[in-house]
Coordinates of C-alpha atoms in Angstrom, one line a residue:
M1 CA 0.0 0.0 0.0
L2 CA 1.3 3.5 -0.9
Y3 CA -1.4 5.7 0.5
P4 CA -2.8 6.6 3.0
E5 CA -0.5 4.3 4.9
K6 CA 2.8 3.1 3.4
A7 CA 2.9 -0.7 4.2
A8 CA 4.2 -3.9 2.6
L9 CA 1.2 -6.3 2.7
N10 CA 0.7 -10.0 1.9
A11 CA -2.5 -11.5 0.7
G12 CA -5.2 -11.6 3.5
E13 CA -3.5 -9.0 5.7
K14 CA -5.2 -6.0 7.2
V15 CA -4.0 -2.4 7.5
Q16 CA -5.5 0.5 9.4
A17 CA -5.8 3.0 6.6
G18 CA -7.1 6.0 8.5
N19 CA -10.0 8.3 9.4
V20 CA -12.7 9.9 7.3
S21 CA -15.8 12.0 8.0
R22 CA -19.2 12.0 6.4
G23 CA -19.4 13.4 2.9
E24 CA -15.6 12.9 2.2
T25 CA -14.0 11.2 -0.8
F26 CA -10.7 9.4 -0.2
D27 CA -8.1 7.5 -2.1
L28 CA -6.6 4.0 -1.5
A29 CA -3.4 3.6 -3.5
F30 CA -1.2 0.6 -4.1
S31 CA 2.0 -0.2 -5.9
D32 CA 1.7 -2.2 -9.1
N33 CA 4.7 -4.3 -7.9
S34 CA 3.2 -7.7 -6.9
G35 CA 6.5 -8.9 -5.5
G36 CA 6.1 -12.0 -7.6
G37 CA 7.7 -10.9 -10.8
F38 CA 4.6 -9.4 -12.5
A39 CA 2.7 -6.2 -12.1
W40 CA -0.9 -5.7 -10.8
D41 CA -3.1 -4.2 -13.6
S42 CA -6.5 -4.0 -11.9
I43 CA -7.9 -2.8 -8.6
A44 CA -11.4 -3.4 -7.2
I45 CA -13.2 -3.0 -3.8
D46 CA -15.6 -5.8 -3.0
S47 CA -19.1 -4.2 -3.2
D48 CA -20.3 -6.5 -0.3
S49 CA -17.6 -4.9 1.9
L50 CA -18.8 -1.3 1.2
P51 CA -21.1 0.1 3.9
P52 CA -24.6 1.3 2.7
G53 CA -24.3 4.4 0.6
W54 CA -20.5 4.2 0.2
E55 CA -19.4 4.3 -3.4
V56 CA -16.3 3.5 -5.5
V57 CA -16.4 6.6 -7.7
S58 CA -13.3 5.7 -9.8
T59 CA -10.4 3.4 -10.2
S60 CA -7.2 4.2 -12.1
V61 CA -4.0 2.4 -13.1
N62 CA -0.9 4.2 -14.1
D63 CA 2.8 3.3 -14.6
A64 CA 3.5 2.5 -11.0
S65 CA 0.3 2.5 -9.0
L66 CA -3.4 1.5 -8.7
T67 CA -5.9 3.8 -7.0
A68 CA -9.5 3.4 -5.9
K69 CA -11.4 6.6 -5.0
V70 CA -14.2 6.0 -2.4
R71 CA -17.0 8.4 -1.5
V72 CA -18.6 8.3 2.0
P73 CA -22.3 9.5 2.1
N74 CA -23.4 12.4 4.3
Y75 CA -25.7 10.1 6.3
A76 CA -23.0 7.5 7.1
N77 CA -22.8 6.3 10.7
P78 CA -19.5 6.6 12.7
G79 CA -17.7 3.3 13.1
N80 CA -15.0 1.0 11.8
Y81 CA -15.4 -0.4 8.3
P82 CA -13.2 -3.1 6.7
L83 CA -13.0 -2.7 2.9
L84 CA -11.8 -5.7 0.9
V85 CA -9.4 -4.5 -1.8
S86 CA -8.4 -6.8 -4.6
L87 CA -5.4 -6.4 -6.8
S88 CA -5.2 -8.6 -9.9
N89 CA -3.2 -9.4 -13.1
T90 CA -5.5 -10.2 -16.0
A91 CA -2.7 -11.9 -18.0
N92 CA -1.9 -14.6 -15.5
S93 CA -5.2 -14.6 -13.5
K94 CA -3.4 -13.8 -10.2
K95 CA -5.4 -12.1 -7.5
E96 CA -4.7 -11.0 -3.9
T97 CA -7.1 -9.4 -1.4
I98 CA -6.2 -7.2 1.6
T99 CA -8.4 -5.4 4.1
A100 CA -8.2 -1.6 4.4
A101 CA -9.8 -0.6 7.7
I102 CA -11.4 2.8 7.6
S103 CA -12.6 4.6 10.7
L104 CA -15.6 7.0 10.2
K105 CA -15.4 9.7 12.8
E106 CA -17.0 13.0 13.5
N107 CA -15.0 16.2 13.2
T108 CA -11.7 15.1 11.6
L109 CA -10.8 18.8 11.0
D110 CA -9.6 20.8 14.0
V111 CA -9.2 24.5 13.8
S112 CA -8.0 26.8 16.6
F113 CA -7.2 30.4 16.9
A114 CA -4.6 32.1 19.1
R115 CA -4.0 35.8 19.7
G116 CA -0.3 36.8 19.3
A117 CA 1.7 37.1 22.6
G118 CA 1.7 40.6 24.0
N119 CA -0.7 41.6 21.3
V120 CA -2.7 44.4 23.0
A121 CA -4.6 46.8 20.8
N122 CA -6.6 49.9 21.4
A123 CA -9.7 50.8 19.4
G124 CA -8.9 51.0 15.7
E125 CA -5.6 49.2 15.9
K126 CA -4.8 45.9 14.2
V127 CA -4.9 42.7 16.1
F128 CA -3.2 39.6 14.8
Y129 CA -4.4 36.0 15.3
K130 CA -2.8 32.7 14.4
A131 CA -5.1 30.1 12.8
I132 CA -4.1 26.4 13.0
A133 CA -5.9 23.8 11.0
T134 CA -5.2 20.1 11.5
N135 CA -6.6 17.6 9.1
N136 CA -7.0 14.2 10.9
S137 CA -8.7 12.6 7.8
I138 CA -7.2 10.7 4.9
A139 CA -9.4 12.9 2.7
P140 CA -8.2 16.3 1.5
E141 CA -9.8 19.3 3.2
T142 CA -10.3 22.9 2.1
V143 CA -10.3 25.6 4.8
K144 CA -11.4 29.2 4.1
L145 CA -11.0 31.9 6.7
S146 CA -12.8 35.2 6.8
A147 CA -13.9 37.8 9.3
N148 CA -16.3 40.7 9.6
L149 CA -15.6 42.8 12.6

């Protein structure tokens, strides 16, 4: 596995892939190197292992990796979900399956604000704040900051 966790896996093994929140879309990426002298050329997620409403929105294969993009619905329930990911080679009919465990959690984005040390202002003067955003999800996040004072 290349992303979200870098791990060397054998058939049947399980990896804790990471956290997501409702409404997010995340990638699971794997090397095309089978370790057996041939390259994987196909990736699939067992539809029976997908929780209700979860959807594989795309799969792709490039020169060195295979990726499955998965969408989590807005109504999904928090919990731990094992997804069965299969890598295969169509020319020699080889296939291996691993389990990518996904944790669905509330609030995987933390944002905090801190006023600068010694930053005292009188009326009409500028005040500076530091914003810190931490993404605890394997899905990308977009943060927009604005203020009306």
